[in-house]
Short mmCIF file of the C-alpha atoms (twelve columns), coordinates in Angstrom:
data_MODEL
# 
_entry.id   MODEL 
# 
loop_
_atom_site.group_PDB 
_atom_site.id 
_atom_site.type_symbol 
_atom_site.label_atom_id 
_atom_site.label_alt_id 
_atom_site.label_comp_id 
_atom_site.label_asym_id 
_atom_site.label_seq_id 
_atom_site.Cartn_x 
_atom_site.Cartn_y 
_atom_site.Cartn_z 
_atom_site.pdbx_PDB_model_num 
ATOM 1   C CA . MET A 1   0.000   0.000  0.000  1 
ATOM 2   C CA . THR A 2   1.491   3.270  -1.079 1 
ATOM 3   C CA . THR A 3   0.912   6.581  0.598  1 
ATOM 4   C CA . GLU A 4   0.972   9.827  -1.239 1 
ATOM 5   C CA . ALA A 5   3.430   12.399 -0.024 1 
ATOM 6   C CA . SER A 6   1.848   15.490 1.468  1 
ATOM 7   C CA . PRO A 7   2.305   18.609 -0.635 1 
ATOM 8   C CA . PRO A 8   4.902   21.077 0.630  1 
ATOM 9   C CA . ALA A 9   3.631   23.880 2.791  1 
ATOM 10  C CA . ALA A 10  3.073   27.160 1.026  1 
ATOM 11  C CA . PRO A 11  5.687   29.803 1.842  1 
ATOM 12  C CA . ALA A 12  4.647   32.388 4.375  1 
ATOM 13  C CA . GLY A 13  3.635   35.756 3.018  1 
ATOM 14  C CA . PRO A 14  5.448   39.027 3.776  1 
ATOM 15  C CA . ARG A 15  2.974   39.964 6.505  1 
ATOM 16  C CA . ALA A 16  3.333   36.602 8.226  1 
ATOM 17  C CA . LEU A 17  7.118   36.892 8.087  1 
ATOM 18  C CA . ALA A 18  6.935   40.402 9.518  1 
ATOM 19  C CA . ARG A 19  4.721   39.172 12.368 1 
ATOM 20  C CA . GLN A 20  7.142   36.340 13.110 1 
ATOM 21  C CA . ARG A 21  10.083  38.742 13.202 1 
ATOM 22  C CA . ARG A 22  8.235   41.088 15.545 1 
ATOM 23  C CA . ARG A 23  7.258   38.172 17.790 1 
ATOM 24  C CA . ARG A 24  10.835  36.909 17.951 1 
ATOM 25  C CA . ALA A 25  12.091  40.432 18.634 1 
ATOM 26  C CA . ALA A 26  9.584   40.836 21.484 1 
ATOM 27  C CA . VAL A 27  10.612  37.513 23.027 1 
ATOM 28  C CA . ARG A 28  14.291  38.433 22.718 1 
ATOM 29  C CA . PHE A 29  13.635  41.859 24.237 1 
ATOM 30  C CA . TRP A 30  11.788  40.403 27.241 1 
ATOM 31  C CA . ARG A 31  14.482  37.761 27.778 1 
ATOM 32  C CA . GLN A 32  17.132  40.472 27.971 1 
ATOM 33  C CA . TYR A 33  14.950  42.845 30.005 1 
ATOM 34  C CA . ARG A 34  14.455  40.186 32.690 1 
ATOM 35  C CA . THR A 35  18.185  40.220 33.403 1 
ATOM 36  C CA . HIS A 36  17.926  43.799 34.734 1 
ATOM 37  C CA . ARG A 37  16.809  43.580 38.343 1 
ATOM 38  C CA . ALA A 38  16.233  47.325 38.679 1 
ATOM 39  C CA . GLY A 39  14.104  47.259 35.527 1 
ATOM 40  C CA . LEU A 40  11.962  44.437 36.919 1 
ATOM 41  C CA . VAL A 41  11.457  46.347 40.178 1 
ATOM 42  C CA . GLY A 42  10.468  49.431 38.217 1 
ATOM 43  C CA . LEU A 43  8.091   47.438 36.023 1 
ATOM 44  C CA . ALA A 44  6.393   45.865 39.056 1 
ATOM 45  C CA . ALA A 45  6.009   49.268 40.718 1 
ATOM 46  C CA . LEU A 46  4.687   50.741 37.489 1 
ATOM 47  C CA . ALA A 47  2.114   47.958 37.227 1 
ATOM 48  C CA . LEU A 48  1.020   48.748 40.800 1 
ATOM 49  C CA . PHE A 49  0.634   52.465 40.047 1 
ATOM 50  C CA . ALA A 50  -1.309  51.681 36.875 1 
ATOM 51  C CA . LEU A 51  -3.582  49.263 38.744 1 
ATOM 52  C CA . LEU A 52  -4.332  51.888 41.399 1 
ATOM 53  C CA . ALA A 53  -5.118  54.478 38.733 1 
ATOM 54  C CA . LEU A 54  -7.358  52.178 36.691 1 
ATOM 55  C CA . THR A 55  -9.315  50.861 39.675 1 
ATOM 56  C CA . ALA A 56  -9.677  54.235 41.421 1 
ATOM 57  C CA . PRO A 57  -13.383 54.628 40.492 1 
ATOM 58  C CA . LEU A 58  -14.066 51.256 42.133 1 
ATOM 59  C CA . THR A 59  -11.838 51.598 45.195 1 
ATOM 60  C CA . VAL A 60  -12.355 55.226 46.222 1 
ATOM 61  C CA . GLY A 61  -15.306 56.352 44.091 1 
ATOM 62  C CA . SER A 62  -15.595 59.291 41.723 1 
ATOM 63  C CA . ASP A 63  -17.081 61.551 44.439 1 
ATOM 64  C CA . VAL A 64  -13.910 61.519 46.558 1 
ATOM 65  C CA . ALA A 65  -12.920 64.953 45.204 1 
ATOM 66  C CA . GLY A 66  -16.193 66.651 46.095 1 
ATOM 67  C CA . VAL A 67  -15.930 69.397 48.699 1 
ATOM 68  C CA . THR A 68  -19.581 69.088 49.733 1 
ATOM 69  C CA . ASP A 69  -20.550 66.416 52.258 1 
ATOM 70  C CA . ALA A 70  -16.901 65.636 53.079 1 
ATOM 71  C CA . PRO A 71  -16.645 62.558 55.338 1 
ATOM 72  C CA . GLY A 72  -14.322 64.070 57.958 1 
ATOM 73  C CA . ARG A 73  -13.379 67.248 59.752 1 
ATOM 74  C CA . PRO A 74  -10.825 69.578 58.145 1 
ATOM 75  C CA . MET A 75  -7.153  68.827 58.775 1 
ATOM 76  C CA . GLU A 76  -7.633  65.652 60.811 1 
ATOM 77  C CA . SER A 77  -4.476  63.718 61.606 1 
ATOM 78  C CA . PRO A 78  -4.121  60.079 60.415 1 
ATOM 79  C CA . SER A 79  -6.471  57.644 62.149 1 
ATOM 80  C CA . ALA A 80  -8.063  54.252 61.595 1 
ATOM 81  C CA . GLU A 81  -10.893 55.864 59.614 1 
ATOM 82  C CA . PHE A 82  -8.577  58.117 57.579 1 
ATOM 83  C CA . PRO A 83  -5.127  56.457 57.292 1 
ATOM 84  C CA . LEU A 84  -3.582  59.605 55.774 1 
ATOM 85  C CA . GLY A 85  -5.790  62.146 57.503 1 
ATOM 86  C CA . THR A 86  -8.002  64.737 55.824 1 
ATOM 87  C CA . ASP A 87  -7.388  67.914 53.873 1 
ATOM 88  C CA . ARG A 88  -8.634  71.435 54.583 1 
ATOM 89  C CA . PHE A 89  -12.106 70.492 53.291 1 
ATOM 90  C CA . GLY A 90  -12.358 67.275 55.287 1 
ATOM 91  C CA . ARG A 91  -11.761 64.971 52.317 1 
ATOM 92  C CA . ASP A 92  -9.947  61.667 52.724 1 
ATOM 93  C CA . LEU A 93  -6.332  62.230 51.653 1 
ATOM 94  C CA . LEU A 94  -5.784  58.546 50.852 1 
ATOM 95  C CA . GLY A 95  -8.684  58.620 48.408 1 
ATOM 96  C CA . LEU A 96  -7.389  61.859 46.881 1 
ATOM 97  C CA . LEU A 97  -3.920  60.329 46.543 1 
ATOM 98  C CA . VAL A 98  -5.293  57.307 44.678 1 
ATOM 99  C CA . TRP A 99  -7.558  59.441 42.479 1 
ATOM 100 C CA . GLY A 100 -4.767  61.904 41.740 1 
ATOM 101 C CA . SER A 101 -2.649  59.120 40.265 1 
ATOM 102 C CA . ARG A 102 -5.006  59.035 37.263 1 
ATOM 103 C CA . VAL A 103 -4.340  62.658 36.329 1 
ATOM 104 C CA . SER A 104 -0.616  62.627 37.064 1 
ATOM 105 C CA . LEU A 105 0.031   59.451 35.047 1 
ATOM 106 C CA . LEU A 106 -2.224  60.544 32.178 1 
ATOM 107 C CA . VAL A 107 -0.611  63.969 31.867 1 
ATOM 108 C CA . GLY A 108 2.888   62.512 32.171 1 
ATOM 109 C CA . LEU A 109 2.307   59.890 29.482 1 
ATOM 110 C CA . LEU A 110 0.552   62.165 26.988 1 
ATOM 111 C CA . ALA A 111 3.043   64.997 27.447 1 
ATOM 112 C CA . ALA A 112 5.962   62.601 26.992 1 
ATOM 113 C CA . VAL A 113 4.414   61.135 23.838 1 
ATOM 114 C CA . LEU A 114 3.787   64.620 22.409 1 
ATOM 115 C CA . SER A 115 7.348   65.678 23.197 1 
ATOM 116 C CA . VAL A 116 8.884   62.565 21.636 1 
ATOM 117 C CA . VAL A 117 6.683   62.791 18.531 1 
ATOM 118 C CA . ILE A 118 7.751   66.399 17.928 1 
ATOM 119 C CA . GLY A 119 11.392  65.578 18.604 1 
ATOM 120 C CA . ALA A 120 11.357  62.501 16.358 1 
ATOM 121 C CA . LEU A 121 9.679   64.405 13.513 1 
ATOM 122 C CA . VAL A 122 12.168  67.269 13.713 1 
ATOM 123 C CA . GLY A 123 15.158  64.935 14.104 1 
ATOM 124 C CA . ILE A 124 14.275  62.608 11.221 1 
ATOM 125 C CA . THR A 125 13.434  65.384 8.760  1 
ATOM 126 C CA . ALA A 126 16.477  67.471 9.719  1 
ATOM 127 C CA . GLY A 127 18.744  64.447 9.360  1 
ATOM 128 C CA . HIS A 128 17.245  63.472 6.025  1 
ATOM 129 C CA . TYR A 129 16.855  66.746 4.140  1 
ATOM 130 C CA . LYS A 130 19.974  68.500 5.466  1 
ATOM 131 C CA . GLY A 131 20.830  71.843 3.837  1 
ATOM 132 C CA . MET A 132 19.056  75.062 4.820  1 
ATOM 133 C CA . TYR A 133 16.094  73.228 6.344  1 
ATOM 134 C CA . ALA A 134 18.331  71.276 8.730  1 
ATOM 135 C CA . THR A 135 20.246  74.428 9.646  1 
ATOM 136 C CA . VAL A 136 17.089  76.353 10.518 1 
ATOM 137 C CA . MET A 137 15.545  73.460 12.479 1 
ATOM 138 C CA . MET A 138 18.731  72.858 14.469 1 
ATOM 139 C CA . ARG A 139 19.021  76.563 15.331 1 
ATOM 140 C CA . VAL A 140 15.425  76.476 16.580 1 
ATOM 141 C CA . THR A 141 16.285  73.350 18.554 1 
ATOM 142 C CA . ASP A 142 19.334  75.055 20.050 1 
ATOM 143 C CA . TRP A 143 17.175  78.001 21.092 1 
ATOM 144 C CA . PHE A 144 14.796  75.690 22.934 1 
ATOM 145 C CA . LEU A 145 17.747  73.897 24.511 1 
ATOM 146 C CA . VAL A 146 19.290  77.030 26.012 1 
ATOM 147 C CA . MET A 147 15.941  78.326 27.272 1 
ATOM 148 C CA . PRO A 148 14.783  76.804 30.590 1 
ATOM 149 C CA . ALA A 149 11.995  74.394 29.709 1 
ATOM 150 C CA . LEU A 150 10.162  75.022 32.988 1 
ATOM 151 C CA . VAL A 151 10.113  78.781 32.387 1 
ATOM 152 C CA . LEU A 152 8.680   78.269 28.893 1 
ATOM 153 C CA . ALA A 153 6.086   75.835 30.253 1 
ATOM 154 C CA . ILE A 154 5.072   78.333 32.953 1 
ATOM 155 C CA . ALA A 155 4.747   81.074 30.320 1 
ATOM 156 C CA . LEU A 156 2.517   78.900 28.111 1 
ATOM 157 C CA . ALA A 157 0.414   77.701 31.044 1 
ATOM 158 C CA . THR A 158 -0.058  81.315 32.125 1 
ATOM 159 C CA . VAL A 159 -1.176  82.577 28.709 1 
ATOM 160 C CA . LEU A 160 -3.416  79.656 27.734 1 
ATOM 161 C CA . PRO A 161 -6.617  78.616 29.565 1 
ATOM 162 C CA . ARG A 162 -6.060  76.482 32.659 1 
ATOM 163 C CA . SER A 163 -6.844  72.883 31.703 1 
ATOM 164 C CA . LEU A 164 -5.203  69.491 31.397 1 
ATOM 165 C CA . GLY A 165 -4.791  70.042 27.669 1 
ATOM 166 C CA . THR A 166 -2.859  73.234 28.344 1 
ATOM 167 C CA . VAL A 167 -0.543  71.462 30.784 1 
ATOM 168 C CA . ILE A 168 0.099   68.637 28.309 1 
ATOM 169 C CA . LEU A 169 0.756   71.127 25.501 1 
ATOM 170 C CA . ALA A 170 3.026   73.285 27.654 1 
ATOM 171 C CA . ILE A 171 5.170   70.316 28.670 1 
ATOM 172 C CA . GLY A 172 5.209   68.675 25.248 1 
ATOM 173 C CA . VAL A 173 6.242   71.699 23.175 1 
ATOM 174 C CA . THR A 174 9.046   72.704 25.551 1 
ATOM 175 C CA . SER A 175 10.803  69.371 26.198 1 
ATOM 176 C CA . TRP A 176 11.387  67.946 22.697 1 
ATOM 177 C CA . PRO A 177 14.853  69.370 21.754 1 
ATOM 178 C CA . THR A 178 16.893  66.617 23.430 1 
ATOM 179 C CA . THR A 179 14.950  63.949 21.544 1 
ATOM 180 C CA . ALA A 180 15.387  65.879 18.284 1 
ATOM 181 C CA . ARG A 181 19.163  66.000 18.722 1 
ATOM 182 C CA . LEU A 182 19.425  62.286 19.499 1 
ATOM 183 C CA . VAL A 183 17.127  61.221 16.661 1 
ATOM 184 C CA . ARG A 184 18.920  63.445 14.132 1 
ATOM 185 C CA . ALA A 185 22.285  61.905 15.053 1 
ATOM 186 C CA . GLN A 186 20.823  58.409 14.641 1 
ATOM 187 C CA . THR A 187 19.203  59.412 11.338 1 
ATOM 188 C CA . LEU A 188 22.517  60.652 9.948  1 
ATOM 189 C CA . ALA A 189 24.128  57.336 10.936 1 
ATOM 190 C CA . VAL A 190 21.365  55.302 9.273  1 
ATOM 191 C CA . GLU A 191 21.387  57.337 6.056  1 
ATOM 192 C CA . SER A 192 25.120  56.789 5.641  1 
ATOM 193 C CA . ARG A 193 24.589  53.042 5.177  1 
ATOM 194 C CA . PRO A 194 24.860  51.508 1.697  1 
ATOM 195 C CA . TYR A 195 21.296  50.202 1.468  1 
ATOM 196 C CA . ILE A 196 19.965  53.768 1.677  1 
ATOM 197 C CA . GLU A 197 22.000  54.642 -1.410 1 
ATOM 198 C CA . ARG A 198 20.630  51.569 -3.165 1 
ATOM 199 C CA . ALA A 199 17.078  52.567 -2.255 1 
ATOM 200 C CA . LYS A 200 17.657  56.034 -3.698 1 
ATOM 201 C CA . ALA A 201 19.130  54.534 -6.861 1 
ATOM 202 C CA . LEU A 202 16.011  52.382 -7.268 1 
ATOM 203 C CA . GLY A 203 13.837  55.486 -7.141 1 
ATOM 204 C CA . ALA A 204 12.686  55.526 -3.495 1 
ATOM 205 C CA . GLY A 205 11.235  58.887 -2.485 1 
ATOM 206 C CA . HIS A 206 11.897  60.924 0.634  1 
ATOM 207 C CA . VAL A 207 8.782   59.711 2.462  1 
ATOM 208 C CA . HIS A 208 9.545   56.069 1.634  1 
ATOM 209 C CA . ILE A 209 13.106  56.323 2.922  1 
ATOM 210 C CA . MET A 210 12.102  58.107 6.132  1 
ATOM 211 C CA . THR A 211 9.181   55.821 6.957  1 
ATOM 212 C CA . ARG A 212 10.450  52.451 5.692  1 
ATOM 213 C CA . HIS A 213 14.177  52.673 6.402  1 
ATOM 214 C CA . VAL A 214 14.975  55.456 8.874  1 
ATOM 215 C CA . LEU A 215 11.999  55.267 11.242 1 
ATOM 216 C CA . PRO A 216 12.311  51.516 12.052 1 
ATOM 217 C CA . ASN A 217 15.982  52.037 12.904 1 
ATOM 218 C CA . VAL A 218 15.364  54.996 15.227 1 
ATOM 219 C CA . MET A 219 12.276  53.494 16.916 1 
ATOM 220 C CA . PRO A 220 14.301  51.762 19.687 1 
ATOM 221 C CA . LEU A 221 15.840  55.123 20.572 1 
ATOM 222 C CA . VAL A 222 12.412  56.778 20.482 1 
ATOM 223 C CA . LEU A 223 10.952  54.084 22.755 1 
ATOM 224 C CA . ALA A 224 13.735  54.437 25.298 1 
ATOM 225 C CA . GLN A 225 13.489  58.223 25.200 1 
ATOM 226 C CA . THR A 226 9.714   58.064 25.769 1 
ATOM 227 C CA . THR A 227 10.059  56.013 28.955 1 
ATOM 228 C CA . LEU A 228 12.710  58.408 30.236 1 
ATOM 229 C CA . MET A 229 10.635  61.471 29.357 1 
ATOM 230 C CA . VAL A 230 7.577   60.350 31.328 1 
ATOM 231 C CA . SER A 231 9.250   60.891 34.703 1 
ATOM 232 C CA . GLY A 232 10.320  64.412 33.746 1 
ATOM 233 C CA . SER A 233 6.835   65.203 32.446 1 
ATOM 234 C CA . ILE A 234 5.234   64.032 35.702 1 
ATOM 235 C CA . LEU A 235 7.614   66.205 37.722 1 
ATOM 236 C CA . THR A 236 6.906   69.203 35.491 1 
ATOM 237 C CA . GLU A 237 3.144   68.665 35.791 1 
ATOM 238 C CA . ALA A 238 3.469   68.520 39.567 1 
ATOM 239 C CA . THR A 239 5.504   71.738 39.519 1 
ATOM 240 C CA . LEU A 240 2.943   73.567 37.385 1 
ATOM 241 C CA . ALA A 241 0.099   72.357 39.588 1 
ATOM 242 C CA . PHE A 242 2.029   73.358 42.729 1 
ATOM 243 C CA . LEU A 243 2.430   76.864 41.272 1 
ATOM 244 C CA . GLY A 244 -1.321  77.072 40.693 1 
ATOM 245 C CA . LEU A 245 -1.109  76.703 36.889 1 
ATOM 246 C CA . GLY A 246 -2.829  73.331 36.629 1 
ATOM 247 C CA . ASP A 247 -6.477  72.511 36.101 1 
ATOM 248 C CA . PRO A 248 -8.298  73.526 39.312 1 
ATOM 249 C CA . THR A 249 -11.205 71.188 38.573 1 
ATOM 250 C CA . VAL A 250 -9.185  67.952 38.823 1 
ATOM 251 C CA . VAL A 251 -7.170  66.305 41.570 1 
ATOM 252 C CA . SER A 252 -3.471  65.657 40.965 1 
ATOM 253 C CA . TRP A 253 -0.493  65.093 43.221 1 
ATOM 254 C CA . GLY A 254 0.912   68.523 42.427 1 
ATOM 255 C CA . GLY A 255 -2.491  70.054 43.113 1 
ATOM 256 C CA . MET A 256 -2.550  68.324 46.516 1 
ATOM 257 C CA . LEU A 257 0.787   69.920 47.373 1 
ATOM 258 C CA . GLN A 258 -0.542  73.291 46.280 1 
ATOM 259 C CA . ASP A 259 -3.627  72.844 48.475 1 
ATOM 260 C CA . ALA A 260 -1.379  71.903 51.395 1 
ATOM 261 C CA . ARG A 261 0.682   75.056 50.894 1 
ATOM 262 C CA . GLU A 262 -2.410  77.241 50.756 1 
ATOM 263 C CA . ALA A 263 -3.797  75.555 53.884 1 
ATOM 264 C CA . GLY A 264 -0.594  76.340 55.825 1 
ATOM 265 C CA . ALA A 265 0.361   72.706 56.318 1 
ATOM 266 C CA . VAL A 266 4.068   73.572 56.280 1 
ATOM 267 C CA . SER A 267 3.915   76.067 59.140 1 
ATOM 268 C CA . ALA A 268 1.391   73.964 61.061 1 
ATOM 269 C CA . GLY A 269 3.517   70.794 60.773 1 
ATOM 270 C CA . ASP A 270 0.738   68.757 59.136 1 
ATOM 271 C CA . TRP A 271 3.134   66.291 57.540 1 
ATOM 272 C CA . TRP A 272 0.387   63.914 56.380 1 
ATOM 273 C CA . TYR A 273 -0.808  66.601 53.992 1 
ATOM 274 C CA . LEU A 274 2.623   67.037 52.359 1 
ATOM 275 C CA . VAL A 275 4.592   63.808 52.532 1 
ATOM 276 C CA . PRO A 276 2.294   61.260 50.744 1 
ATOM 277 C CA . PRO A 277 1.880   63.171 47.441 1 
ATOM 278 C CA . GLY A 278 5.580   64.050 47.463 1 
ATOM 279 C CA . ILE A 279 6.545   60.395 47.938 1 
ATOM 280 C CA . ALA A 280 4.087   59.365 45.209 1 
ATOM 281 C CA . ILE A 281 5.603   61.838 42.729 1 
ATOM 282 C CA . ALA A 282 9.137   60.727 43.548 1 
ATOM 283 C CA . GLY A 283 8.144   57.049 43.436 1 
ATOM 284 C CA . VAL A 284 6.479   57.125 40.022 1 
ATOM 285 C CA . ALA A 285 9.308   59.240 38.574 1 
ATOM 286 C CA . LEU A 286 11.842  56.710 39.877 1 
ATOM 287 C CA . THR A 287 9.737   53.862 38.493 1 
ATOM 288 C CA . PHE A 288 9.742   55.227 34.941 1 
ATOM 289 C CA . THR A 289 13.437  56.062 35.215 1 
ATOM 290 C CA . LEU A 290 14.296  52.480 36.193 1 
ATOM 291 C CA . CYS A 291 12.198  51.096 33.336 1 
ATOM 292 C CA . GLY A 292 13.673  53.585 30.891 1 
ATOM 293 C CA . ARG A 293 17.256  52.776 31.848 1 
ATOM 294 C CA . ALA A 294 16.593  49.063 31.488 1 
ATOM 295 C CA . VAL A 295 14.960  49.545 28.078 1 
ATOM 296 C CA . GLU A 296 17.852  51.750 26.992 1 
ATOM 297 C CA . SER A 297 20.361  49.134 28.101 1 
ATOM 298 C CA . VAL A 298 18.556  46.342 26.233 1 
ATOM 299 C CA . LEU A 299 18.197  48.323 23.014 1 
ATOM 300 C CA . ASN A 300 21.751  49.673 23.138 1 
ATOM 301 C CA . PRO A 301 24.017  47.273 25.096 1 
ATOM 302 C CA . ARG A 302 27.064  49.435 24.362 1 
ATOM 303 C CA . LEU A 303 25.841  51.951 26.936 1 
ATOM 304 C CA . GLY A 304 26.804  49.528 29.675 1 
ATOM 305 C CA . VAL A 305 24.025  50.581 32.020 1 
ATOM 306 C CA . ALA A 306 24.438  48.960 35.414 1 
ATOM 307 C CA . ARG A 307 21.943  46.256 36.242 1 
# 
């Protein structure tokens, strides 16, 4: 009895091959990331912060920020009922701390993404087109670099209406120059490779070269820069809120510090009003920094970042 041989499997298409490469790259990235103990600690802490922010409506309720019908007396010290005490309106500070994580993380992430997108766009185009365009864009970048970013953000937040969108815009449009410089240097290195010359000889246009050849090669740098930028964006948001330039209708960690200052918590020694939001800001900034350093070390092992 003879058996017919099964026909050979059809070759995988380009999309399937691309998915396989991305899957293998993700597995390889995670395998290397796991070797960084500080990165794993930062990732676990980040997951905890994200879980608190996402479950805040279930754990503390959306009415925790209301000043009417506050559950406690103003400026109560920590107790069994209020583990972190109450604020000047009698609101539970623990609930405000959990609810404020939503705004602080959201503003930090969106502002960092906006900053990196602007920086990547300027860096890639300036590295590709060169000439007068690159000269003008780099001089603009240098101007933003020498100007204090916080001062520019304060100026924008003062002129524009007070809202979360204004805070995100103020942080994003003032913190992109470093990313632009790094991405431009990487773009110049990529465009000096022989396959770019071959692509140009085959008739590839500017958009094709920037999106199909340059962008995939600078994406690891952009990813690492995004994770590092989030911590700075969160600190800047807290600073703007502390100075009274944030959205007064939402609760954030910087806004809690500003309320504590206005309530005289510093002179009165009400530490429970000041310390928890300050520790939260420092903790989430450290968390993103640890994750960013680990990502940077995995994507560019030559940096030799300590594990």
